[in-house]
CSV table of C-alpha atoms in Angstrom, one decimal:
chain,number,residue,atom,x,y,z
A,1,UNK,CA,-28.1,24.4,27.0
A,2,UNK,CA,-25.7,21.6,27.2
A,3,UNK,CA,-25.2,21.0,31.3
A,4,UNK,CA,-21.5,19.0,32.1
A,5,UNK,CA,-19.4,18.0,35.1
A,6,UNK,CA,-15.8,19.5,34.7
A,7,UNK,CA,-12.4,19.7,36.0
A,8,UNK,CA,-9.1,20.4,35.6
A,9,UNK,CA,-6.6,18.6,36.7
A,10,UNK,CA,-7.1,15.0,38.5
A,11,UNK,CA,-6.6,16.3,41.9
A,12,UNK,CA,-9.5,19.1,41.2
A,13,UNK,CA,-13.2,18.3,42.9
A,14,UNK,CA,-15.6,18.4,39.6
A,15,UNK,CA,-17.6,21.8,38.6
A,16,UNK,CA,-21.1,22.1,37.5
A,17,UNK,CA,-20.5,24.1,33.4
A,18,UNK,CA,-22.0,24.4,29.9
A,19,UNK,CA,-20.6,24.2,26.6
A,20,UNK,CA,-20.7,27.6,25.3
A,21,UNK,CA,-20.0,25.5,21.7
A,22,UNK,CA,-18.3,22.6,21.2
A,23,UNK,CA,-14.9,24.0,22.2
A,24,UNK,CA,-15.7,25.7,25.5
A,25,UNK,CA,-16.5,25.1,28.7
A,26,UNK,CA,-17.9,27.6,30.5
A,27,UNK,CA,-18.1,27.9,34.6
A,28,UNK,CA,-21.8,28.4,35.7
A,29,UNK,CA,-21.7,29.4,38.8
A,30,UNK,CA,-18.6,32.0,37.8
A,31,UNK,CA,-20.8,33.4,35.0
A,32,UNK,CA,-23.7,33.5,37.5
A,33,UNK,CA,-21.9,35.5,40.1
A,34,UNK,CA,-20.3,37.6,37.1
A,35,UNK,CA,-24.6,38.2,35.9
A,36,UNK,CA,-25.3,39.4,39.5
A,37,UNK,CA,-22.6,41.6,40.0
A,38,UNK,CA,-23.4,43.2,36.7
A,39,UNK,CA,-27.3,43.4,37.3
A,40,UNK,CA,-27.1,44.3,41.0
A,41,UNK,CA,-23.5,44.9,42.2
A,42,UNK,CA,-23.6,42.0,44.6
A,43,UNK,CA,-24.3,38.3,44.7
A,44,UNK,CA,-27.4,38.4,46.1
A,45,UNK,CA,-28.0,34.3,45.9
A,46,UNK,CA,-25.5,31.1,46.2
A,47,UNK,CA,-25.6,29.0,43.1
A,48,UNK,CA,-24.1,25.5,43.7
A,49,UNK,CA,-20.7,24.6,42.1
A,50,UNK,CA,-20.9,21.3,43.1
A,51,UNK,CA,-22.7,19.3,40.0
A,52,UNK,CA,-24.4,17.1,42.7
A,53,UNK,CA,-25.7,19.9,44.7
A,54,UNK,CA,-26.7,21.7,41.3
A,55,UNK,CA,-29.2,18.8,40.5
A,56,UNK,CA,-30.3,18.4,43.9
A,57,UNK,CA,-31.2,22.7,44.1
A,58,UNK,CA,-34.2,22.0,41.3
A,59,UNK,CA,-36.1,24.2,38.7
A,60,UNK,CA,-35.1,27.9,40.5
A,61,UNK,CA,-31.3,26.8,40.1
A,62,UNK,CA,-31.7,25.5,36.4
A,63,UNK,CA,-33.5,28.6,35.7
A,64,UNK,CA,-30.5,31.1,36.7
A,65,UNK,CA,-28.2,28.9,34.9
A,66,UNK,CA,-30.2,29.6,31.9
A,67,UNK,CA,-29.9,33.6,33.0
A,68,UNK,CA,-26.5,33.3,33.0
A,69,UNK,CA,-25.3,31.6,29.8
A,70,UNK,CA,-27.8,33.8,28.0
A,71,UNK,CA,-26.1,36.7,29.3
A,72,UNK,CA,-22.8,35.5,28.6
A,73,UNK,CA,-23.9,35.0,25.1
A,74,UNK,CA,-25.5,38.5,24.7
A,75,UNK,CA,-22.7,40.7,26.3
A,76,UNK,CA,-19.7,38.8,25.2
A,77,UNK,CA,-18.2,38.6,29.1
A,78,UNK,CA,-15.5,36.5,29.4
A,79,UNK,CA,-16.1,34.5,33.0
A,80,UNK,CA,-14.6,31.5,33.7
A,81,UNK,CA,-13.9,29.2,30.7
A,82,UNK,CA,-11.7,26.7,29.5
A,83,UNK,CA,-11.1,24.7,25.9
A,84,UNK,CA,-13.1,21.6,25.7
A,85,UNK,CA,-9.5,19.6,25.6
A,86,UNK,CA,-7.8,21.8,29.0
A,87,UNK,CA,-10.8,19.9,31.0
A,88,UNK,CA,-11.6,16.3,32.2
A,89,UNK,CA,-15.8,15.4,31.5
A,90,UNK,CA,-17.1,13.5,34.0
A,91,UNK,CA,-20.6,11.9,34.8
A,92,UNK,CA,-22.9,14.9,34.3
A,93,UNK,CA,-24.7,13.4,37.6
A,94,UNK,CA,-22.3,11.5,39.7
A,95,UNK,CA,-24.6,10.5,42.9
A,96,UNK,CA,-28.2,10.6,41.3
A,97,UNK,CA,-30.7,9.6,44.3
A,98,UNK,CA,-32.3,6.9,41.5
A,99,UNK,CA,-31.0,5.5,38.7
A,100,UNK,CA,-34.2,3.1,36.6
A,101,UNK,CA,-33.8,1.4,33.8
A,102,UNK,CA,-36.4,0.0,31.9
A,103,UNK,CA,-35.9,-3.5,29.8
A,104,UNK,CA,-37.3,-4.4,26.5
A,105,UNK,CA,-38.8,-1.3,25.7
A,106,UNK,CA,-38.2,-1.9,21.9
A,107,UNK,CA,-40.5,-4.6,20.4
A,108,UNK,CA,-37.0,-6.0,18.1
A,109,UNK,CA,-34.9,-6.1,21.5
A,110,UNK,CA,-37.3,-8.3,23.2
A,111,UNK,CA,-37.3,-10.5,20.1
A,112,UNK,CA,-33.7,-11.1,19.9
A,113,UNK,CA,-33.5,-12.0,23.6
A,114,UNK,CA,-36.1,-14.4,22.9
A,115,UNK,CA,-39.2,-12.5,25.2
A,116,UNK,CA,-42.8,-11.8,25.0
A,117,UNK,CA,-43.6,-8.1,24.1
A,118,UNK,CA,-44.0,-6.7,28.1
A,119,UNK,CA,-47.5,-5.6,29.4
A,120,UNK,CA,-46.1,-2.9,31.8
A,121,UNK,CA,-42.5,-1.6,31.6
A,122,UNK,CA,-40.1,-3.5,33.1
A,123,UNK,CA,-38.2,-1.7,35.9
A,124,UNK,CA,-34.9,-2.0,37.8
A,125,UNK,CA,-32.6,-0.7,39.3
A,126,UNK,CA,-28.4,0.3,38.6
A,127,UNK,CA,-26.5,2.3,41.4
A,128,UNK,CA,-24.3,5.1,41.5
A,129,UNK,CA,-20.9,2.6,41.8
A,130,UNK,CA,-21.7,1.8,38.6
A,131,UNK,CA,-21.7,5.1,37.0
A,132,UNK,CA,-18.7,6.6,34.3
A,133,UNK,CA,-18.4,9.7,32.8
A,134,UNK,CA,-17.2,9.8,29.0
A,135,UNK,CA,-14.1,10.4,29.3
A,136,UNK,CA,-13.5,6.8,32.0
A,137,UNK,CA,-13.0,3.4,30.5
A,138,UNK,CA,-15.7,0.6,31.1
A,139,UNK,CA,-14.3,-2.2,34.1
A,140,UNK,CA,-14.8,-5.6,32.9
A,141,UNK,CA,-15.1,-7.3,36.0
A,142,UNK,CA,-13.5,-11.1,36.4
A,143,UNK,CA,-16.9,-12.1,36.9
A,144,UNK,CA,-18.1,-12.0,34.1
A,145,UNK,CA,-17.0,-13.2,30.5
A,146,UNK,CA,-20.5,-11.9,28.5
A,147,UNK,CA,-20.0,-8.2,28.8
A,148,UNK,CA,-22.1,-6.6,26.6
A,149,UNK,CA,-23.2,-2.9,25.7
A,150,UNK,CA,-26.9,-1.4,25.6
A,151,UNK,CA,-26.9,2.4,23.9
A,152,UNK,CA,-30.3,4.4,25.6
A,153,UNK,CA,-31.6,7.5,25.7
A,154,UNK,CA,-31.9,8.9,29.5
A,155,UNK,CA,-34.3,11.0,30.9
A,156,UNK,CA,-33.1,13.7,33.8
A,157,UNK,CA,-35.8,14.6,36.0
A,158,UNK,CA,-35.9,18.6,36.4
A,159,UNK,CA,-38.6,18.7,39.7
A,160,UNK,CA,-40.1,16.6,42.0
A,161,UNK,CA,-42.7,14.0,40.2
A,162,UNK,CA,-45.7,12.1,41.8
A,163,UNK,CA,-48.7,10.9,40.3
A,164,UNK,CA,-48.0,12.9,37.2
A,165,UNK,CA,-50.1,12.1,33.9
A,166,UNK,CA,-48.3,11.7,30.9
A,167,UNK,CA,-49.9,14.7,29.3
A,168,UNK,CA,-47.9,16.8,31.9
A,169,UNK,CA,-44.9,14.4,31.6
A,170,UNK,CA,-42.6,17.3,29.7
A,171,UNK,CA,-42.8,19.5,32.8
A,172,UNK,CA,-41.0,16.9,35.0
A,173,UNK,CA,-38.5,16.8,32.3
A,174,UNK,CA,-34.8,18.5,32.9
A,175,UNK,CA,-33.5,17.4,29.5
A,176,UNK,CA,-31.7,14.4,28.0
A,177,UNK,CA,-28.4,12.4,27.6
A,178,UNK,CA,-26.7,9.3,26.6
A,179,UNK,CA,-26.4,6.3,28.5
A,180,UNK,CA,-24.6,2.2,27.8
A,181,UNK,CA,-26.7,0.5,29.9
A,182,UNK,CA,-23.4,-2.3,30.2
A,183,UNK,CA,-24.6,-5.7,31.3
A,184,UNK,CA,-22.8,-9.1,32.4
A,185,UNK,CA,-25.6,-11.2,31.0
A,186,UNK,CA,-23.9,-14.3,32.5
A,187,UNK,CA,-24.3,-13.1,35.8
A,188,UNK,CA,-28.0,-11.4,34.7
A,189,UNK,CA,-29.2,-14.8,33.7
A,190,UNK,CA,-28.4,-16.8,36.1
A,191,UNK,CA,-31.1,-15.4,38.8
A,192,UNK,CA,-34.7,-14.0,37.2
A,193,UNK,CA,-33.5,-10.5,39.1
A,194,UNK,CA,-31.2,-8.6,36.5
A,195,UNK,CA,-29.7,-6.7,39.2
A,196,UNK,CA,-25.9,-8.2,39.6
A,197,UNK,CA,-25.5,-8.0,36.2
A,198,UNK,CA,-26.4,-4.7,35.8
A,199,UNK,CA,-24.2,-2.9,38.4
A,200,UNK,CA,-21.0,-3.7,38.5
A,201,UNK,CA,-18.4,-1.5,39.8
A,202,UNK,CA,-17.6,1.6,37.0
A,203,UNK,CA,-19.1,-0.2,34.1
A,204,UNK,CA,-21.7,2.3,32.8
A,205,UNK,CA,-21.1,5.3,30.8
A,206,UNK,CA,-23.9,8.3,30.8
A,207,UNK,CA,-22.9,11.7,29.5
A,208,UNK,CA,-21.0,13.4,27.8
A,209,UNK,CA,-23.9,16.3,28.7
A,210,UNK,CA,-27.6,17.1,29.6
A,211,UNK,CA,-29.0,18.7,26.7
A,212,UNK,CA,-32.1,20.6,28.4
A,213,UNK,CA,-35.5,19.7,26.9
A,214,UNK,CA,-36.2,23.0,25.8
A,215,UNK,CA,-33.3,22.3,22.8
A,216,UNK,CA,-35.0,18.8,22.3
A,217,UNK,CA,-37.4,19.7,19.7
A,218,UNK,CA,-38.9,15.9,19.3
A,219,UNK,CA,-37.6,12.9,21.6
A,220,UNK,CA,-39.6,10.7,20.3
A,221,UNK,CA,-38.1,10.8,16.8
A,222,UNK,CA,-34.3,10.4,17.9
A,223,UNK,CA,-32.2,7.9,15.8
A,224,UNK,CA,-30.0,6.0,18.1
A,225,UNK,CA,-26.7,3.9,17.3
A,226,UNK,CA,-24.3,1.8,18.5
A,227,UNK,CA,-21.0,0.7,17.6
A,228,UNK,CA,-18.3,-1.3,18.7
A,229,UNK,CA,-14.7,-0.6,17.2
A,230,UNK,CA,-16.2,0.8,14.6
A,231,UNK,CA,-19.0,-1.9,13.7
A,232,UNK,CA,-22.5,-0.7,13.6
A,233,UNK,CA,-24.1,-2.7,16.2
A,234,UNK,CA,-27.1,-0.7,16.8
A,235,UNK,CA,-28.9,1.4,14.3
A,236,UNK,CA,-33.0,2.4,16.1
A,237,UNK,CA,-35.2,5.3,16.8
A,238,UNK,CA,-36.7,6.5,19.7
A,239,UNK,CA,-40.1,6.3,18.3
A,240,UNK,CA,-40.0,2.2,18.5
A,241,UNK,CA,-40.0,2.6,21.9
A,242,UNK,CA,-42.6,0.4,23.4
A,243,UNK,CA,-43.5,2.4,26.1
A,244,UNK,CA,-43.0,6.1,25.4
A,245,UNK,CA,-41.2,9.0,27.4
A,246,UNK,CA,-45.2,10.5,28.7
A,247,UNK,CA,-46.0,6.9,29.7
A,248,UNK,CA,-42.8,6.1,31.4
A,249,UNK,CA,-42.8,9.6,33.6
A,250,UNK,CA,-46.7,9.0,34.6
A,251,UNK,CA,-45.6,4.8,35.3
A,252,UNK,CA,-43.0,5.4,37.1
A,253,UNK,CA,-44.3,8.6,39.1
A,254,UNK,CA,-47.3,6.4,40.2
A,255,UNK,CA,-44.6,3.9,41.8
A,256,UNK,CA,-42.4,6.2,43.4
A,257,UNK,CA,-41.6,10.0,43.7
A,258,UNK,CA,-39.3,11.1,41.2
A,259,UNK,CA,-36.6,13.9,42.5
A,260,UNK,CA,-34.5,16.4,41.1
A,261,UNK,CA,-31.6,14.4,39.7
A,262,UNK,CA,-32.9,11.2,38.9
A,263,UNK,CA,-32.4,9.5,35.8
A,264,UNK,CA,-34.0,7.2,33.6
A,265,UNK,CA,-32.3,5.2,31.0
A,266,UNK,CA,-35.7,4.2,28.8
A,267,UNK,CA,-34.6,0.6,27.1
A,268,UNK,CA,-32.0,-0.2,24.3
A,269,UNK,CA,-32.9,-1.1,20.7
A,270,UNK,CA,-32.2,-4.6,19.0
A,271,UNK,CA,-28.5,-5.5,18.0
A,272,UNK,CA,-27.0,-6.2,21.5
A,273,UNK,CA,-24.0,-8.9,21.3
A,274,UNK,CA,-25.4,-11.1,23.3
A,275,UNK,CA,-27.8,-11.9,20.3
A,276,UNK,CA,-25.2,-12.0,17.3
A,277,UNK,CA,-24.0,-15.5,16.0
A,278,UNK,CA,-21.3,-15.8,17.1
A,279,UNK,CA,-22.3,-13.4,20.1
A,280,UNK,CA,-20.3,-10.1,20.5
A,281,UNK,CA,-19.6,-9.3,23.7
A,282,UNK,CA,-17.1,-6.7,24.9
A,283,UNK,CA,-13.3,-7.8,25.8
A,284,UNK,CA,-10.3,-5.8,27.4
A,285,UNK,CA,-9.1,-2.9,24.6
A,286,UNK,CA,-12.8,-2.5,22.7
A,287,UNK,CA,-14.2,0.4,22.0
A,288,UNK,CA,-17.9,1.6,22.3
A,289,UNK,CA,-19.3,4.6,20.9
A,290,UNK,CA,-23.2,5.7,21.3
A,291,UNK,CA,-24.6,8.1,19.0
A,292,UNK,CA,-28.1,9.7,19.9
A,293,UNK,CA,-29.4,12.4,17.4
A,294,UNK,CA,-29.4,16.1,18.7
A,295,UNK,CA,-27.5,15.0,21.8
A,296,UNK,CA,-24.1,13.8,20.4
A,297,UNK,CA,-21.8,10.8,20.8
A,298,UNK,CA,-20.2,9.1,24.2
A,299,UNK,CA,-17.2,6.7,23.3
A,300,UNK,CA,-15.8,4.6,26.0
A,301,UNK,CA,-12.6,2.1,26.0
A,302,UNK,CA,-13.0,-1.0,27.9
A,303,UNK,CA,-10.5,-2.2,30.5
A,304,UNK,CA,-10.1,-5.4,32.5
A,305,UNK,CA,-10.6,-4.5,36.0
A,306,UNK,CA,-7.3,-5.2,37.7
């Protein structure tokens, strides 16, 4: 199941859907009601329209979405769907209550920014200010004149995670999607905390869906690209990751409690602009597009922030 935020039109609060393919949208919590009626003859539960407040609801909630695409698929009902192009995609989680990111999680990465191979995974933090959805241009802020680009694979948490040990790691897992971990590395570098240059104002992209582990046969063995304008940047696979998805859920989990919602983008592979000669970093009108295998592809213009 491919999980999106939806809308249509601008004025229109955003919809928790799937992709019935890759032409249609499809209202979950319209097909849910349309499932219940045809079961039961009532709506005997509320299923949250709000994408937010679908995240937040946990497993049960995932579960019934689930119910209901399957039963769209099997009886051919026609609930509440529109074209892929009639809609706006946003962020598939606008407001998640954490947002971690680890750094130099691939061995290449750390090389090229000139770093030892980390002991432990190296954690911090982006906010929700600085979340896009796919469809939303990157802001360059005035700030900053080294803007550069960062394609991950993210980790949605699917239920509430403490302590958990990375042979159980999967369970804790709602599915995957794309993130650009964007970063001003002038304004990084200038203090050892990454933080300021890491969360600027509508600067990162994550999206253009949640693919749900269950359709994730091997995350391990993703390969992972970048490019800008058209240039291959990036070209990696998830199984270079230093520290791996198990490892990360039981590291983290032992730090704090991860909640329905969260995300985790898990490190970016070597070819970042900040390490080309001359270095490549991102400028009013370029282009980014992230490809992740068995997930799919989030492009994103950047604009200076006016």
């Amino acid at each position: 199941m491919k999980l999106v935020s939806y809308r249509k039109g601008k004025n229109s609060p955003f919809r928790i859907g799937a992709m019935l393919d890759k032409k249609n949208v499809l209202d979950l919590e319209d097909a849910f009601r349309q499932m219940e009626i045809a079961n039961g003859g009532e709506v005997t539960e509320n299923f949250p329209a709000d994408p937010n407040a679908f995240f937040l609801a946990g497993p049960d909630t995932f579960e019934l979405a689930k119910q209901a695409v399957n039963y769209v698929e099997l009886t051919h009902v026609e609930p509440l769907q529109f074209d892929r192009e009639e809609v706006e995609l946003g962020t598939p989680i606008s407001r998640p209550g954490k947002i971690i990111c680890v750094g130099k999680n691939y061995a290449e990465h750390a090389a090229e920014m000139k770093s030892d191979i980390p002991d432990y995974p190296v954690l911090f933090a982006k906010f929700a200010n600085a979340l896009i959805g796919p469809e939303d241009a990157i802001k360059k802020s005035h700030l900053t004149s080294k803007l550069d680009y960062e394609a991950e694979l993210t980790i949605v948490i699917g239920k509430e995670a403490s302590n958990v040990h990375k042979e159980n790691a999967g369970e804790y897992i709602l599915g995957y999607t794309i993130g650009n971990d964007i970063s001003a590395r002038d304004l990084q570098k200038r203090t050892p905390q990454w933080l300021q240059g890491k969360t600027l104002d509508r600067s990162t992209p994550v999206g253009p869906w949640i693919v749900t582990a269950d359709e994730i046969t091997d995350p391990a063995n993703l390969e992972i690209k970048s490019f800008v304008n058209g240039e291959e940047r990036q070209s990696s696979n998830t199984k270079h990751l230093i520290f791996n998805i198990p490892y990360l859920i039981e590291f983290i989990s032992s730090i704090m409690t991860l909640e329905p919602g969260d995300i985790i983008l898990t490190g970016t592979p070597n070819g970042v602009g900040f390490a080309m000669d001359p270095p490549g970093f991102l400028n009013d009108g370029d282009t980014v597009k992230i490809e992740i295998e068995n997930i799919g592809e989030l492009e994103n213009r950047v604009e200076d922030l006016r």
